[in-house]
PDB file of C-alpha atoms in Angstrom:
ATOM      1  CA  MET U1496     -24.645  68.549  48.786  1.00  0.00           C
ATOM      2  CA  ASN U1497     -22.380  67.019  51.387  1.00  0.00           C
ATOM      3  CA  GLU U1498     -20.758  63.645  50.726  1.00  0.00           C
ATOM      4  CA  GLN U1499     -22.545  61.759  53.518  1.00  0.00           C
ATOM      5  CA  LEU U1500     -25.937  62.827  52.188  1.00  0.00           C
ATOM      6  CA  GLN U1501     -24.947  61.910  48.614  1.00  0.00           C
ATOM      7  CA  GLN U1502     -23.820  58.443  49.717  1.00  0.00           C
ATOM      8  CA  THR U1503     -27.038  57.878  51.654  1.00  0.00           C
ATOM      9  CA  LEU U1504     -29.198  58.861  48.696  1.00  0.00           C
ATOM     10  CA  GLN U1505     -27.167  56.598  46.396  1.00  0.00           C
ATOM     11  CA  ALA U1506     -27.636  53.685  48.786  1.00  0.00           C
ATOM     12  CA  LEU U1507     -31.396  54.228  48.651  1.00  0.00           C
ATOM     13  CA  GLN U1508     -31.683  54.460  44.857  1.00  0.00           C
ATOM     14  CA  GLY U1509     -33.019  50.916  44.596  1.00  0.00           C
ATOM     15  CA  GLY U1510     -35.497  51.564  47.401  1.00  0.00           C
ATOM     16  CA  ILE U1511     -35.412  50.933  51.124  1.00  0.00           C
ATOM     17  CA  THR U1512     -36.019  47.194  50.746  1.00  0.00           C
ATOM     18  CA  ASP U1513     -32.848  46.763  48.644  1.00  0.00           C
ATOM     19  CA  VAL U1514     -30.553  48.082  51.399  1.00  0.00           C
ATOM     20  CA  ASP U1515     -28.548  45.451  53.269  1.00  0.00           C
ATOM     21  CA  PRO U1516     -29.384  45.655  57.011  1.00  0.00           C
ATOM     22  CA  SER U1517     -25.730  45.635  58.102  1.00  0.00           C
ATOM     23  CA  ALA U1518     -24.909  48.409  55.627  1.00  0.00           C
ATOM     24  CA  ALA U1519     -27.963  50.315  56.858  1.00  0.00           C
ATOM     25  CA  ALA U1520     -26.771  49.950  60.460  1.00  0.00           C
ATOM     26  CA  SER U1521     -23.437  51.498  59.492  1.00  0.00           C
ATOM     27  CA  VAL U1522     -25.114  54.426  57.723  1.00  0.00           C
ATOM     28  CA  VAL U1523     -27.440  54.975  60.692  1.00  0.00           C
ATOM     29  CA  MET U1524     -24.494  54.996  63.094  1.00  0.00           C
ATOM     30  CA  ASP U1525     -22.684  57.571  60.926  1.00  0.00           C
ATOM     31  CA  TRP U1526     -25.753  59.823  60.860  1.00  0.00           C
ATOM     32  CA  HIS U1527     -26.209  59.426  64.616  1.00  0.00           C
ATOM     33  CA  GLN U1528     -22.630  60.600  65.174  1.00  0.00           C
ATOM     34  CA  THR U1529     -22.991  63.453  62.686  1.00  0.00           C
ATOM     35  CA  LEU U1530     -26.200  64.787  64.235  1.00  0.00           C
ATOM     36  CA  SER U1531     -25.406  64.268  67.924  1.00  0.00           C
ATOM     37  CA  GLY U1532     -25.173  67.671  69.536  1.00  0.00           C
ATOM     38  CA  VAL U1533     -26.807  69.529  66.641  1.00  0.00           C
ATOM     39  CA  PRO U1534     -29.371  71.938  68.111  1.00  0.00           C
ATOM     40  CA  GLY U1535     -32.902  70.925  67.151  1.00  0.00           C
ATOM     41  CA  ALA U1536     -31.917  67.407  66.032  1.00  0.00           C
ATOM     42  CA  GLU U1537     -32.467  65.695  69.390  1.00  0.00           C
ATOM     43  CA  THR U1538     -35.624  63.850  68.303  1.00  0.00           C
ATOM     44  CA  LEU U1539     -33.957  62.639  65.114  1.00  0.00           C
ATOM     45  CA  VAL U1540     -30.888  61.484  67.069  1.00  0.00           C
ATOM     46  CA  ASP U1541     -33.139  59.527  69.444  1.00  0.00           C
ATOM     47  CA  GLN U1542     -34.987  57.959  66.511  1.00  0.00           C
ATOM     48  CA  LEU U1543     -31.694  57.010  64.865  1.00  0.00           C
ATOM     49  CA  ALA U1544     -30.575  55.297  68.073  1.00  0.00           C
ATOM     50  CA  GLU U1545     -33.832  53.342  68.135  1.00  0.00           C
ATOM     51  CA  LEU U1546     -33.369  52.379  64.471  1.00  0.00           C
ATOM     52  CA  GLN U1547     -29.787  51.310  65.173  1.00  0.00           C
ATOM     53  CA  GLY U1548     -31.035  49.059  67.957  1.00  0.00           C
ATOM     54  CA  ALA U1549     -33.686  47.496  65.741  1.00  0.00           C
ATOM     55  CA  LEU U1550     -31.203  46.851  62.939  1.00  0.00           C
ATOM     56  CA  SER U1551     -28.597  45.439  65.326  1.00  0.00           C
ATOM     57  CA  SER U1552     -31.112  43.035  66.843  1.00  0.00           C
ATOM     58  CA  GLY U1553     -32.343  41.964  63.411  1.00  0.00           C
ATOM     59  CA  ASP U1554     -35.861  43.279  64.004  1.00  0.00           C
ATOM     60  CA  LEU U1555     -36.480  44.502  60.470  1.00  0.00           C
ATOM     61  CA  ASP U1556     -40.219  44.972  61.043  1.00  0.00           C
ATOM     62  CA  GLN U1557     -39.505  47.389  63.885  1.00  0.00           C
ATOM     63  CA  ALA U1558     -36.853  49.123  61.777  1.00  0.00           C
ATOM     64  CA  ALA U1559     -39.310  49.535  58.892  1.00  0.00           C
ATOM     65  CA  GLY U1560     -41.908  50.952  61.265  1.00  0.00           C
ATOM     66  CA  LEU U1561     -39.486  53.663  62.386  1.00  0.00           C
ATOM     67  CA  LEU U1562     -38.700  54.938  58.886  1.00  0.00           C
ATOM     68  CA  PRO U1563     -41.775  57.154  58.326  1.00  0.00           C
ATOM     69  CA  GLY U1564     -41.117  59.029  61.581  1.00  0.00           C
ATOM     70  CA  LEU U1565     -37.482  59.489  60.620  1.00  0.00           C
ATOM     71  CA  GLY U1566     -38.632  60.824  57.268  1.00  0.00           C
ATOM     72  CA  ARG U1567     -41.001  63.325  58.861  1.00  0.00           C
ATOM     73  CA  GLU U1568     -38.311  64.526  61.256  1.00  0.00           C
ATOM     74  CA  THR U1569     -35.762  64.795  58.428  1.00  0.00           C
ATOM     75  CA  GLU U1570     -38.244  66.839  56.414  1.00  0.00           C
ATOM     76  CA  ARG U1571     -38.878  69.113  59.399  1.00  0.00           C
ATOM     77  CA  LEU U1572     -35.164  69.773  59.826  1.00  0.00           C
ATOM     78  CA  ALA U1573     -34.368  70.228  56.124  1.00  0.00           C
ATOM     79  CA  SER U1574     -35.238  73.927  56.099  1.00  0.00           C
ATOM     80  CA  ALA U1575     -32.659  74.590  58.850  1.00  0.00           C
ATOM     81  CA  ALA U1576     -29.878  72.791  56.948  1.00  0.00           C
ATOM     82  CA  PRO U1577     -27.360  74.528  54.691  1.00  0.00           C
ATOM     83  CA  ALA U1578     -29.020  75.557  51.421  1.00  0.00           C
ATOM     84  CA  GLU U1579     -26.934  73.109  49.374  1.00  0.00           C
ATOM     85  CA  ASP U1580     -28.243  70.174  51.454  1.00  0.00           C
ATOM     86  CA  GLN U1581     -31.937  71.067  51.683  1.00  0.00           C
ATOM     87  CA  ASP U1582     -33.071  69.405  48.451  1.00  0.00           C
ATOM     88  CA  GLY U1583     -31.135  66.232  49.231  1.00  0.00           C
ATOM     89  CA  LEU U1584     -32.615  66.083  52.719  1.00  0.00           C
ATOM     90  CA  ARG U1585     -36.093  66.431  51.266  1.00  0.00           C
ATOM     91  CA  GLN U1586     -35.324  63.569  48.861  1.00  0.00           C
ATOM     92  CA  LEU U1587     -34.098  61.491  51.794  1.00  0.00           C
ATOM     93  CA  ALA U1588     -37.229  62.346  53.784  1.00  0.00           C
ATOM     94  CA  ALA U1589     -39.450  61.244  50.898  1.00  0.00           C
ATOM     95  CA  ALA U1590     -37.550  57.946  50.532  1.00  0.00           C
ATOM     96  CA  LEU U1591     -37.873  57.221  54.236  1.00  0.00           C
ATOM     97  CA  GLN U1592     -41.571  57.998  54.259  1.00  0.00           C
ATOM     98  CA  GLY U1593     -42.165  55.658  51.353  1.00  0.00           C
TER      99      GLY U1593
END
């Protein structure tokens, strides 16, 4: 599993509500940069940008409302990821969907 995915899963171990919003914004920005230009990830990149905006503005209710959609999109893309990352992406998808 790649390091970025491992770090994201570790950050979520205590649950979504235990993640500091400024730390979350940093993680979201990293994922946005990683996935920009990846074929098939356009919807996820757009959703990450929307989440980044919500976190930056302090609108945590909006940010929370975006997480299930991010989870569904992550789950959809997991099967196209490298084999060593697929299980971790599915774990991430489940965490985001609650």
